[in-house]
mmCIF file of C-alpha atoms and ligand atoms in Angstrom:
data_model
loop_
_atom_site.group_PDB
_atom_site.id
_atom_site.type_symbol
_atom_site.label_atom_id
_atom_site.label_comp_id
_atom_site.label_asym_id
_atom_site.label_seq_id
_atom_site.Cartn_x
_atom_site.Cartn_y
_atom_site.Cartn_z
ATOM 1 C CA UNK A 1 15.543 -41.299 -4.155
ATOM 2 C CA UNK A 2 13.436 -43.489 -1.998
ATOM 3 C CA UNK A 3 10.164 -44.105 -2.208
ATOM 4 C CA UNK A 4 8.690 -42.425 1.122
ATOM 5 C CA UNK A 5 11.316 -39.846 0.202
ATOM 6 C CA UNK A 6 9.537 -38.630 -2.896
ATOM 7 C CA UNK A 7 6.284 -39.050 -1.731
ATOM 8 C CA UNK A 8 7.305 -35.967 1.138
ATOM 9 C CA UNK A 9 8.676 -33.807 -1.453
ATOM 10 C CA UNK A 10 6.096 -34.556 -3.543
ATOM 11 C CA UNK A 11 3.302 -33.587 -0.512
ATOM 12 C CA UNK A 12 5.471 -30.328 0.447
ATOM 13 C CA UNK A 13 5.208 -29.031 -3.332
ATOM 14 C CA UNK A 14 1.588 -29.578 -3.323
ATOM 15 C CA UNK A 15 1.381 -28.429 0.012
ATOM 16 C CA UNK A 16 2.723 -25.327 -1.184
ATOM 17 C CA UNK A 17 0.483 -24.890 -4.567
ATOM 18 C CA UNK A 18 -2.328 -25.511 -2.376
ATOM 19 C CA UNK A 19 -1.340 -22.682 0.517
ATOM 20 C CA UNK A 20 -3.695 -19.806 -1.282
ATOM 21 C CA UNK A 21 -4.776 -16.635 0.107
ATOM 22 C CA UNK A 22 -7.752 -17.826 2.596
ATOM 23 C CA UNK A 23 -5.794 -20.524 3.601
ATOM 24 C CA UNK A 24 -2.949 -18.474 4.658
ATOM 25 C CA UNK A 25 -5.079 -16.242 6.879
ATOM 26 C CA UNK A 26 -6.761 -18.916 8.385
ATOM 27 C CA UNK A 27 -3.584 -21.078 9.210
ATOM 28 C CA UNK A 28 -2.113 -17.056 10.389
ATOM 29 C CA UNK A 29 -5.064 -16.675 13.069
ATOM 30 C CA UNK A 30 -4.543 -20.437 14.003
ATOM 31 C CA UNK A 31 -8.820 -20.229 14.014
ATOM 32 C CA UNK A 32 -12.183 -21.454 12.698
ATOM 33 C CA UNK A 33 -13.593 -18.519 14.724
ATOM 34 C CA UNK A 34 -16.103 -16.330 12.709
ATOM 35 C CA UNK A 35 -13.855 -13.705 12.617
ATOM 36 C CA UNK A 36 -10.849 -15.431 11.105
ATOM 37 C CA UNK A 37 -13.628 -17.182 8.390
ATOM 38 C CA UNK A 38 -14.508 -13.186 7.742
ATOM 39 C CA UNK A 39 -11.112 -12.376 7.153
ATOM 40 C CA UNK A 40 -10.308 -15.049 5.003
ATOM 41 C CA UNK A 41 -13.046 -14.438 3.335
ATOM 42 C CA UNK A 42 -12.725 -10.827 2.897
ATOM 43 C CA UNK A 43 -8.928 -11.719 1.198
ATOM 44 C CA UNK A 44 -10.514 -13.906 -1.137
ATOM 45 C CA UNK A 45 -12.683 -11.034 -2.322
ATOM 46 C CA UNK A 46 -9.448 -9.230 -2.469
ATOM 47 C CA UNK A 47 -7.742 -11.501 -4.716
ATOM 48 C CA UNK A 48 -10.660 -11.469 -6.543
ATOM 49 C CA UNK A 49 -10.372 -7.953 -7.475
ATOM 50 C CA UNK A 50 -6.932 -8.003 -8.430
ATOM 51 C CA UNK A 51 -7.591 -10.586 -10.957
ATOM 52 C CA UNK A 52 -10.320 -8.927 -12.533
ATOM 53 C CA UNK A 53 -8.317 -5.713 -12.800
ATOM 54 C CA UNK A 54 -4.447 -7.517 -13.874
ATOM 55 C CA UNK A 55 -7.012 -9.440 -16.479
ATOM 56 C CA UNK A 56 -8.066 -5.958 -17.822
ATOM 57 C CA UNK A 57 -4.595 -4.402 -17.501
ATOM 58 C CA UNK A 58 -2.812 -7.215 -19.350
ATOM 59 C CA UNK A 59 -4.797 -6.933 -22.412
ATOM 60 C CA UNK A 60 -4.956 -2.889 -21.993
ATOM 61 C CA UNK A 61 -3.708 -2.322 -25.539
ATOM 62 C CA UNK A 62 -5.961 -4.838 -27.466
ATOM 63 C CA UNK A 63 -9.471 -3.465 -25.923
ATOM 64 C CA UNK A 64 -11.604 0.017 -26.453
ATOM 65 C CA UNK A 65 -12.621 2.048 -23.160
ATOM 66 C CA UNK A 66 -9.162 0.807 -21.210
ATOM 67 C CA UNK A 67 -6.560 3.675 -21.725
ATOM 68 C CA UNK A 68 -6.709 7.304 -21.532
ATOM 69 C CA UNK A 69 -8.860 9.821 -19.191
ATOM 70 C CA UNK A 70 -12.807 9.839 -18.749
ATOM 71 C CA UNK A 71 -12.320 13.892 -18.944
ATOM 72 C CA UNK A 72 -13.560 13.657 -15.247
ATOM 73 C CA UNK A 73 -11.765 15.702 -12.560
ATOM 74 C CA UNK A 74 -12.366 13.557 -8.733
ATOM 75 C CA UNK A 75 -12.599 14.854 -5.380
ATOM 76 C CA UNK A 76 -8.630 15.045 -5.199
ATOM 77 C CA UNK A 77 -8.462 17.729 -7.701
ATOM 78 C CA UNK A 78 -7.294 15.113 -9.955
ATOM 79 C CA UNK A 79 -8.154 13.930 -13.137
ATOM 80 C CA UNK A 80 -9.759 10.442 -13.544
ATOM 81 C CA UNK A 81 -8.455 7.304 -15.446
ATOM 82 C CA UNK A 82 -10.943 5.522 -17.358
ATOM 83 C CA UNK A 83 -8.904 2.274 -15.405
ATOM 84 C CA UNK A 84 -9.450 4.490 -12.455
ATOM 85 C CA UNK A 85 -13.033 4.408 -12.827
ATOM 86 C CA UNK A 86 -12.963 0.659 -13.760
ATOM 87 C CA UNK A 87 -10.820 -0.473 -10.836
ATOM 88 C CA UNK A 88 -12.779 1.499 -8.443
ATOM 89 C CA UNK A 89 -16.539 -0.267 -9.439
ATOM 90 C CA UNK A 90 -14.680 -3.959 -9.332
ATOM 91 C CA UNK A 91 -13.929 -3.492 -5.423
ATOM 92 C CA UNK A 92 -17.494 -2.205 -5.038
ATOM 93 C CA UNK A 93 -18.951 -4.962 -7.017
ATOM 94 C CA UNK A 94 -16.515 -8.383 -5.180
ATOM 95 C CA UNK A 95 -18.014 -6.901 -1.857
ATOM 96 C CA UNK A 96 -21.566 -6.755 -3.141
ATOM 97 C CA UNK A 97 -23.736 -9.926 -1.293
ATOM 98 C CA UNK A 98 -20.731 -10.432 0.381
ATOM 99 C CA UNK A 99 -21.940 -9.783 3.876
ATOM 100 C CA UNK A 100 -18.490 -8.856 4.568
ATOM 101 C CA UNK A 101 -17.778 -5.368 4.061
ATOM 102 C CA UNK A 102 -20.609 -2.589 4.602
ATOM 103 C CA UNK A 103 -18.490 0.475 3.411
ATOM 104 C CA UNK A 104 -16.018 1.090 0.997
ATOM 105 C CA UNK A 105 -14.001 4.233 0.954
ATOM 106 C CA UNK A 106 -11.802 4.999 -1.903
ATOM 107 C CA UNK A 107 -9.939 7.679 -3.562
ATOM 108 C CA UNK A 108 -12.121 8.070 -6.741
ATOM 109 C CA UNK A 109 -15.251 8.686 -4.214
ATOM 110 C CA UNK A 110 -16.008 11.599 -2.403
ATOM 111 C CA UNK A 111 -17.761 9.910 0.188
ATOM 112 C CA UNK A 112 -17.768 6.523 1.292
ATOM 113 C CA UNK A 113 -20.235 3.940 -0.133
ATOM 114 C CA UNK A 114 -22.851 1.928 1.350
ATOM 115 C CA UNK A 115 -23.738 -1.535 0.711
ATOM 116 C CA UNK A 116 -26.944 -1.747 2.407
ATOM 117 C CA UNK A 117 -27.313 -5.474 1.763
ATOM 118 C CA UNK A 118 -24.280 -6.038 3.907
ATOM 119 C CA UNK A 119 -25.158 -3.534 6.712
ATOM 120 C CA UNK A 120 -24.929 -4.004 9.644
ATOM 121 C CA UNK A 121 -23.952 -7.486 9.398
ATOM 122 C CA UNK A 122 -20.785 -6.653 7.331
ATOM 123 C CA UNK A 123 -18.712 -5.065 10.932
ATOM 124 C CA UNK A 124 -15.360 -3.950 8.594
ATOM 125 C CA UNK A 125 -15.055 -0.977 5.763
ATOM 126 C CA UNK A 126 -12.756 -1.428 3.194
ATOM 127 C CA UNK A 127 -10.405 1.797 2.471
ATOM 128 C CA UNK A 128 -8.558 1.451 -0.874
ATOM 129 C CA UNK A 129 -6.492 3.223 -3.802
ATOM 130 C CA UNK A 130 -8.277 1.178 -6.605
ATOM 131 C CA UNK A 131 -5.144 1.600 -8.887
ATOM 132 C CA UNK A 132 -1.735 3.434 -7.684
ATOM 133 C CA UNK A 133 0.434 5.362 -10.040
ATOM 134 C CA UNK A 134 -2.222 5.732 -12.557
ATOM 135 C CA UNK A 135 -0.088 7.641 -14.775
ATOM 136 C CA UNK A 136 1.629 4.601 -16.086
ATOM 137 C CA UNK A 137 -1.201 2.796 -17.001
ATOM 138 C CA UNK A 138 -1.060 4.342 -20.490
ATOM 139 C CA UNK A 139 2.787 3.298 -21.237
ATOM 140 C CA UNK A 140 2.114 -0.181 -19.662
ATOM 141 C CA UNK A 141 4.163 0.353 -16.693
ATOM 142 C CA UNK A 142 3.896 -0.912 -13.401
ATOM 143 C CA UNK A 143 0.980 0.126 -11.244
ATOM 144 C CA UNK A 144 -0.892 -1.150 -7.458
ATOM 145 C CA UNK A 145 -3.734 -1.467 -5.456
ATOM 146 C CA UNK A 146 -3.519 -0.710 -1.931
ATOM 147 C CA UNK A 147 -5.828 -1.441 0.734
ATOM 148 C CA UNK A 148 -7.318 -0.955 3.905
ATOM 149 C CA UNK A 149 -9.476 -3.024 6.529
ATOM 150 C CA UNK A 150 -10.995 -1.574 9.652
ATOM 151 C CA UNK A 151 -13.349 -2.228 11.965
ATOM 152 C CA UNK A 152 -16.427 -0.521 12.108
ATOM 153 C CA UNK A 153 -17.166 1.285 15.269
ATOM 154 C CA UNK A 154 -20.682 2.717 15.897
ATOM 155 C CA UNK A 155 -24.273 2.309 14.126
ATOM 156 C CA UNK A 156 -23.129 4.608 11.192
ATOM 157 C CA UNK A 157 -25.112 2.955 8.165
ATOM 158 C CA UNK A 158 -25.031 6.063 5.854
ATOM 159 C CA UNK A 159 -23.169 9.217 7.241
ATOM 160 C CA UNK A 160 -19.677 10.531 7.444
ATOM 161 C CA UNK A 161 -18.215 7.512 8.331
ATOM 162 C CA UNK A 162 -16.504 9.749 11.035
ATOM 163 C CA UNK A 163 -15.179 6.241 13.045
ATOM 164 C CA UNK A 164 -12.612 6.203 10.011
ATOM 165 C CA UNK A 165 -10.733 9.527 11.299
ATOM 166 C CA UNK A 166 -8.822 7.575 13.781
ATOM 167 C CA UNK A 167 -4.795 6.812 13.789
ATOM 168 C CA UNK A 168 -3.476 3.742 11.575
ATOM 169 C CA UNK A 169 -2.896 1.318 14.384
ATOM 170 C CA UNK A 170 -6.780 0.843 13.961
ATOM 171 C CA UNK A 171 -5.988 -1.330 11.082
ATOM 172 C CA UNK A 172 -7.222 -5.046 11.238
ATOM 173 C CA UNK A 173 -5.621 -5.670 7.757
ATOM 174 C CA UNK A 174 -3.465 -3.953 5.326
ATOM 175 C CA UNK A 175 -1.872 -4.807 1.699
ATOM 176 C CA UNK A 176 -1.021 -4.112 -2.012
ATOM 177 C CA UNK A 177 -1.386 -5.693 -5.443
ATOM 178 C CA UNK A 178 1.583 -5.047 -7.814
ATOM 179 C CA UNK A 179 0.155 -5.517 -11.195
ATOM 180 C CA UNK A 180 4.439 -5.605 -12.952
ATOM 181 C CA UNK A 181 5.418 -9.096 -15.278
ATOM 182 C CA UNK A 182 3.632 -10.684 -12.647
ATOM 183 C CA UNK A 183 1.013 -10.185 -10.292
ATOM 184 C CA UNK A 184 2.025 -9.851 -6.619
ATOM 185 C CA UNK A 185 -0.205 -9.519 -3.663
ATOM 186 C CA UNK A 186 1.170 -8.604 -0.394
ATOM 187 C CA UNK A 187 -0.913 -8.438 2.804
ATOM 188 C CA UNK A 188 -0.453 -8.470 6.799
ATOM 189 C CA UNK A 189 -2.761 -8.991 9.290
ATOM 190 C CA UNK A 190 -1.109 -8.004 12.031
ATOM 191 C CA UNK A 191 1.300 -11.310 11.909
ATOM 192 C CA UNK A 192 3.523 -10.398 9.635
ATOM 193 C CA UNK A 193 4.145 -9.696 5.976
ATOM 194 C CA UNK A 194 2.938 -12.105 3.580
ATOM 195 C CA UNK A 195 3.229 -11.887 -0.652
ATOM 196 C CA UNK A 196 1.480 -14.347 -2.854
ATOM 197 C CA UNK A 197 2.408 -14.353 -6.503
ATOM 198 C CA UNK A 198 -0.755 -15.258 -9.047
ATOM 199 C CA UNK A 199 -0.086 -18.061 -10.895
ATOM 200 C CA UNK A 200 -2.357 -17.398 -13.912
ATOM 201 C CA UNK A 201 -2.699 -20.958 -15.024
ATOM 202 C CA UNK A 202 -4.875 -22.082 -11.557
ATOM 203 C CA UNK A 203 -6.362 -18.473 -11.417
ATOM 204 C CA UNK A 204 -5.167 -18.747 -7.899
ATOM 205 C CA UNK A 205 -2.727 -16.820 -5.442
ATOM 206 C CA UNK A 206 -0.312 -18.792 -4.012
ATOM 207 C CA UNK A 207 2.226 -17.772 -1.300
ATOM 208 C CA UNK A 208 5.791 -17.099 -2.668
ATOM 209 C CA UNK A 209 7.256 -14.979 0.717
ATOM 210 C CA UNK A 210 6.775 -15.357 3.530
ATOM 211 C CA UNK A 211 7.366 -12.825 6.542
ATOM 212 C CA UNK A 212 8.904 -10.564 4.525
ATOM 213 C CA UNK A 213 11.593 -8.119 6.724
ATOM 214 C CA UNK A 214 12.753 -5.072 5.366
ATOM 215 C CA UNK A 215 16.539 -4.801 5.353
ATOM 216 C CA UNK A 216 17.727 -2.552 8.694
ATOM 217 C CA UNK A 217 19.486 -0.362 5.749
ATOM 218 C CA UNK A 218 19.645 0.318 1.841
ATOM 219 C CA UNK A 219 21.158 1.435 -0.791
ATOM 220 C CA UNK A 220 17.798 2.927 -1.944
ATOM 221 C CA UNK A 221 16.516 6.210 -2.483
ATOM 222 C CA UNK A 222 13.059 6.971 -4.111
ATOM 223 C CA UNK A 223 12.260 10.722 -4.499
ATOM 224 C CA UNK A 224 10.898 13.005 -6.950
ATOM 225 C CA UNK A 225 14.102 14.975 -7.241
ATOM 226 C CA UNK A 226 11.662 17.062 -9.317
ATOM 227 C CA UNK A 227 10.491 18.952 -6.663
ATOM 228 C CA UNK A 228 13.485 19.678 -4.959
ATOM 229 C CA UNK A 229 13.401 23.272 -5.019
ATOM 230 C CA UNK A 230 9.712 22.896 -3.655
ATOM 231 C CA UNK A 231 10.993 21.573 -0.318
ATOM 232 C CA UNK A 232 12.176 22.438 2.866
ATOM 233 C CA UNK A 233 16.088 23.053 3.179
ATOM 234 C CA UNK A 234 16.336 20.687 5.784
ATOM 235 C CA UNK A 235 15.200 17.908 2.699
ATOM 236 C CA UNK A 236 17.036 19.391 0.103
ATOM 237 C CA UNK A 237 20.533 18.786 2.744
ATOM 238 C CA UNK A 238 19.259 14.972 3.136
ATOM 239 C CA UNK A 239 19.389 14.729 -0.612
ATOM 240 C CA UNK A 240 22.838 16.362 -0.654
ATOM 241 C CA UNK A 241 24.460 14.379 2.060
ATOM 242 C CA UNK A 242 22.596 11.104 -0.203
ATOM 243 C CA UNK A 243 24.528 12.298 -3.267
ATOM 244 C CA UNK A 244 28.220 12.817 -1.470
ATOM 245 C CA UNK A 245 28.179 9.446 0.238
ATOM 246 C CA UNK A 246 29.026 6.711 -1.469
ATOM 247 C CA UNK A 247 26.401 3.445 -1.689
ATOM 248 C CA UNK A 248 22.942 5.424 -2.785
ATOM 249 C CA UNK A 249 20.884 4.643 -6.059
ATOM 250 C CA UNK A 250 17.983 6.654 -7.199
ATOM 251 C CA UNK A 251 15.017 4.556 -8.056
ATOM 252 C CA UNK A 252 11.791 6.027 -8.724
ATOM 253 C CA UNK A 253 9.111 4.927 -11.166
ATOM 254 C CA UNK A 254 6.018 7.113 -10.273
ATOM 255 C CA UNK A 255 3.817 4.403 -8.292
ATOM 256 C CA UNK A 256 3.924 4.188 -5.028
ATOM 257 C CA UNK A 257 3.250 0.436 -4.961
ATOM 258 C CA UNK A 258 6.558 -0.469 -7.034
ATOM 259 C CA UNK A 259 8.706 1.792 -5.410
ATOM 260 C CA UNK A 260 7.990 0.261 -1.739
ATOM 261 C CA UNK A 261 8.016 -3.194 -3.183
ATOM 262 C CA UNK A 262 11.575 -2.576 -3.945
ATOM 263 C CA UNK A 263 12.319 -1.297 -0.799
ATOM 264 C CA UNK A 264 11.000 -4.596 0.972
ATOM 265 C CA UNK A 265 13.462 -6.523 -0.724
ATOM 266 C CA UNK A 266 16.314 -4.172 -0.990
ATOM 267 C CA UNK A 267 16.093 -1.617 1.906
ATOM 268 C CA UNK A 268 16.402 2.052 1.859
ATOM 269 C CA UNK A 269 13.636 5.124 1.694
ATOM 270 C CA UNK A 270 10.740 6.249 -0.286
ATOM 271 C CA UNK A 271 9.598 9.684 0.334
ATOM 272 C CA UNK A 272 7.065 11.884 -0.764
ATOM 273 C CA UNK A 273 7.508 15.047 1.383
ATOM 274 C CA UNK A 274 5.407 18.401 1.764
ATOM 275 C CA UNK A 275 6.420 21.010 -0.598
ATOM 276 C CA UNK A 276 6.095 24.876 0.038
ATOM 277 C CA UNK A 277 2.324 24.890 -1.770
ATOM 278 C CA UNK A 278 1.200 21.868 -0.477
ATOM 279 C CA UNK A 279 2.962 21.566 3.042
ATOM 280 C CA UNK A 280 0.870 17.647 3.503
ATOM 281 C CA UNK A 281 2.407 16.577 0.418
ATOM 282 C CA UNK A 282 0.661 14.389 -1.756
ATOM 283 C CA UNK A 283 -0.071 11.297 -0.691
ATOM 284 C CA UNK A 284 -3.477 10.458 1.049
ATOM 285 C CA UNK A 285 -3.548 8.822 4.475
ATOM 286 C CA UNK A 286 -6.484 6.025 5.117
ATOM 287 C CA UNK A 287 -5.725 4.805 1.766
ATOM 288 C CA UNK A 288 -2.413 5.299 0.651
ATOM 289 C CA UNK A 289 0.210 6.296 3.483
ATOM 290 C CA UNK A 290 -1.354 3.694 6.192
ATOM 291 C CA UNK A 291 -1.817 0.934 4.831
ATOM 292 C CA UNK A 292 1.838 0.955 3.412
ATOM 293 C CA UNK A 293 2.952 1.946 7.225
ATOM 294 C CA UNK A 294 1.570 -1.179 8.590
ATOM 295 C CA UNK A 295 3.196 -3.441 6.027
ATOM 296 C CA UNK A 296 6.898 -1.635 6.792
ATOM 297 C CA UNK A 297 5.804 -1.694 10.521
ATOM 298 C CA UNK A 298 4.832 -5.512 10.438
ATOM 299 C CA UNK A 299 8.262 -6.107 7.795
ATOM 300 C CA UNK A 300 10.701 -4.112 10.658
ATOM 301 C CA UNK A 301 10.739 -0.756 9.127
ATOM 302 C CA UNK A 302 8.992 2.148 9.659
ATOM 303 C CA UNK A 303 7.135 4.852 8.682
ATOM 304 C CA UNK A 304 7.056 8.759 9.569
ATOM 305 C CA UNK A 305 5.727 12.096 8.251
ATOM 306 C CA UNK A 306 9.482 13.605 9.309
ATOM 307 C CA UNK A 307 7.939 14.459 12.891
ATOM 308 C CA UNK A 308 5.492 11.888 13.836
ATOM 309 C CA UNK A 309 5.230 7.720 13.267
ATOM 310 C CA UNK A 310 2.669 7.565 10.466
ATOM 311 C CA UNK A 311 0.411 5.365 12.134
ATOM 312 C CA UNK A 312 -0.031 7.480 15.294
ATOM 313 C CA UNK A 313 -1.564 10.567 12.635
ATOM 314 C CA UNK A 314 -4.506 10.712 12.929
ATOM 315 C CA UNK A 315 -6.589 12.281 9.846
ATOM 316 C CA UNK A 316 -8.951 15.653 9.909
ATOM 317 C CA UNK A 317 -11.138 14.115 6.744
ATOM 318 C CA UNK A 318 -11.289 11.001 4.649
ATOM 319 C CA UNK A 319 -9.322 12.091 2.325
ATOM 320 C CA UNK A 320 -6.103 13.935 4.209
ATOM 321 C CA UNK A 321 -2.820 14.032 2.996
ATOM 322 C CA UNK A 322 0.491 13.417 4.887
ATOM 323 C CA UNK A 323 4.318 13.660 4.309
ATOM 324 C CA UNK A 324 5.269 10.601 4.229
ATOM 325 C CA UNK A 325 9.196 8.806 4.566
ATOM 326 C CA UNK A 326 8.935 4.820 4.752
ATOM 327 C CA UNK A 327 11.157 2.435 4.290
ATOM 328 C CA UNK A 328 14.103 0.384 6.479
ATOM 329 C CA UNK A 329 14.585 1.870 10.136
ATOM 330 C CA UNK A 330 17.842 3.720 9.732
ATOM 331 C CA UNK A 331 16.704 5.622 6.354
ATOM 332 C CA UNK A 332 13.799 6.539 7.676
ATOM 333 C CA UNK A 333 15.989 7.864 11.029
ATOM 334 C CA UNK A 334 18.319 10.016 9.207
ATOM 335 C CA UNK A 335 15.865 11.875 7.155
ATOM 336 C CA UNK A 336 14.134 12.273 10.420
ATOM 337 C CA UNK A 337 17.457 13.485 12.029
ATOM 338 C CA UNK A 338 17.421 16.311 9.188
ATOM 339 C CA UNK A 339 14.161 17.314 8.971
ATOM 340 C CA UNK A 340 14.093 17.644 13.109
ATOM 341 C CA UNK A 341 17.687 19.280 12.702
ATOM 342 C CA UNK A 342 15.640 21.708 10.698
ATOM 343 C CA UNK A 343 17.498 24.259 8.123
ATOM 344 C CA UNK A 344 20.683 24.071 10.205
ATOM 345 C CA UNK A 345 23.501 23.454 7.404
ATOM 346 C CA UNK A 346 24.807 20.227 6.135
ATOM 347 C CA UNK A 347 28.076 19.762 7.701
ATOM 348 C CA UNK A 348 26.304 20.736 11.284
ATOM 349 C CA UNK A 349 23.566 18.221 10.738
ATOM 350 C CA UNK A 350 26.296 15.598 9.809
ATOM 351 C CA UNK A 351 28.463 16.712 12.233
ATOM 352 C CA UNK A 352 25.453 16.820 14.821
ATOM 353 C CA UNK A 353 25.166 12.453 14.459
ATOM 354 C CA UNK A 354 28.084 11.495 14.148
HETATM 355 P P1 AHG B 401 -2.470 7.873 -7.688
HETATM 356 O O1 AHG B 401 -2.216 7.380 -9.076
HETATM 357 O O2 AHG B 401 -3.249 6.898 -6.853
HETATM 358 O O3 AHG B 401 -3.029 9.260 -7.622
HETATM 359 O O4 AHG B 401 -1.093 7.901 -6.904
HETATM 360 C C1 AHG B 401 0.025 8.439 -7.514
HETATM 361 C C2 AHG B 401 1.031 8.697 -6.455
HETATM 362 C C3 AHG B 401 1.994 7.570 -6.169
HETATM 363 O O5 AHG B 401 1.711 6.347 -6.672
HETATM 364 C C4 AHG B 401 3.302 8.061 -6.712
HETATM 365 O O6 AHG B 401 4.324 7.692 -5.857
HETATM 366 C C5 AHG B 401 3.138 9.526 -6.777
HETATM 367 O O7 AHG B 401 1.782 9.789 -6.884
HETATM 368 C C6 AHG B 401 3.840 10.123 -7.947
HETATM 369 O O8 AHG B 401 3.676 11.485 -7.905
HETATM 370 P P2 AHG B 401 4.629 12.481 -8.698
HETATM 371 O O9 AHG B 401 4.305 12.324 -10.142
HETATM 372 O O10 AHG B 401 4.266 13.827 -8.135
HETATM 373 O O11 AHG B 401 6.059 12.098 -8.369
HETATM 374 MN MN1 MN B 402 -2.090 6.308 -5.179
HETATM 375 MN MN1 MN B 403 -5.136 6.031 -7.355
#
């Protein structure tokens, strides 16, 4: 190889060790401006975070106070995770003095939080799921963070935070950490989806895929089948007419995170409908169900609670629930077509598209 040759290769793999998190945004906004700089910034914190908490996870086993329950029950009816509790204060404490972020809303809190010292500089609140799928933490199995960016509207310094109740298309900023064998972090900020891989040895995020598109189709299909006598006919035929076609796999590992990660690559549908008790489902909206719609949204897919585009919903309280079906655009169409076909049988659904 020639000289000059090796030299470029040579400045292209540096050029990619060196393209980190900030950098990325910065280079995505094609700006110095002070609100690219804030953004950047505020995806530093980010990354910051999710180090702290795939530090703690990875050595889970080996260290008191990591695994098991607090015997707390939160605001979700749910009960608590000591990692839970853990993950939660590490988002709180990146943002502190960061004159970034002056609320943080989060699934473990009842209300949101304040950060006075950031107020009212700080124009965004951060909305997150501090860890995703908590159940596996305990057998050391794949689990996320998800979060959140809006802007703040308003001089709300300490009440309801009601500027958050508004529809998903609000969102300045969306992404997930996968905490699997590796450490993923995927983010969009309106231009596209980005995932950067950590590479433990520089402590550092570093891109590894770049705008990500969701297949238009897949073979996927991420459910729990669990509940299928829970759910509406109309879901229970979409499972049916799933099982007599050929080309469908079940995957589903109990976080949220890993389940749409696979879809990115592979294409298909995750759903986690209503059921006849709780007729919103499970899965919360600011935090959870957003946030993952403006990733599939950004990655050509989509997102839908069966009736509506997720991102158009907008939510009664902080901490509402929605049905939600994401994943590659025709999935997400034909469970659509059944749930809007309503309990009409099988074969006249079918026969009803084709
Ligand atoms: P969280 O741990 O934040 O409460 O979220 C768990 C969610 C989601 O990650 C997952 O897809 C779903 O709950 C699993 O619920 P089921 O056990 O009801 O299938
Ligand atoms: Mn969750
Ligand atoms: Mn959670």
């Amino acid at each position: 190889m020639a000289d000059l040759d090796r030299h470029e290769v040579q400045e292209q793999a540096l050029d990619r060790d060196c393209t980190t998190l900030s950098r990325h945004v910065l280079q995505q906004l094609h700006s110095f401006s002070s609100q690219a700089q804030d953004l950047s910034a505020i995806m530093n914190r980010i990354g910051l975070a999710a180090k702290l908490i795939a530090r703690r996870l990875s050595r889970a086993g080996l260290m008191e106070g990591v695994l098991g329950f607090t015997g707390d029950v939160n605001v979700q009816g749910e009960s608590v995770k000591k990692m839970d509790i853990y993950a939660n204060e590490v988002f709180i404490s990146v943002f502190k003095q960061s004159g970034l972020v002056c609320r943080l809303a989060s699934e473990e809190m009842e209300k949101p939080y304040y950060i006075p010292e950031n107020c009212p500089i700080g124009r965004y609140t951060l909305l997150y799921d501090p860890i995703d799928g908590s159940s596996n933490v305990d057998i050391n199995l794949n689990v996320g963070s998800i979060f959140s960016i809006r802007q703040q509207e308003g001089n709300d310094i300490d009440g309801e935070a009601e500027d958050l109740l508004q529809d998903g298309r609000k969102q300045v900023a969306a992404g997930y950490v996968l905490y699997g064998p590796s450490t993923v972090l995927v983010y969009s900020i309106g231009t596209g989806v980005h995932a950067f891989t950590l590479d433990p040895s520089l402590g550092e995020f570093i891109l590894s895929n770049e705008n990500i598109q969701v297949p238009q189709h897949g073979p996927i299909y991420s459910v729990n089948e669990g509940n299928f006598w829970q759910w509406d006919e109309s879901l229970r035929n979409y499972i049916r007419y799933v099982h007599r076609q050929e080309g469908y796999t079940a995957r589903y590992g109990g976080a949220l995170v890993g389940d749409i990660h696979r879809i990115f690559s592979q294409g298909g549908v995750f759903l986690y409908p209503g059921t006849v008790k709780k007729p919103e489902g499970k899965l919360r909206l600011l935090y959870e169900s957003a946030p993952l719609a403006f990733l599939m949204e950004q990655a050509g897919g989509r997102a839908s609670t069966g009736i509506q585009n997720i991102l158009d919903v907008v939510p009664e309280k902080l901490h509402s629930r929605a049905p939600l079906i994401i994943g590659s655009i025709e999935d997400v169409a034909m469970v659509e077509s059944f749930i809007q076909k309503g309990t009409k049988t099988l074969d006249e659904t079918v026969m009803a598209r084709s």
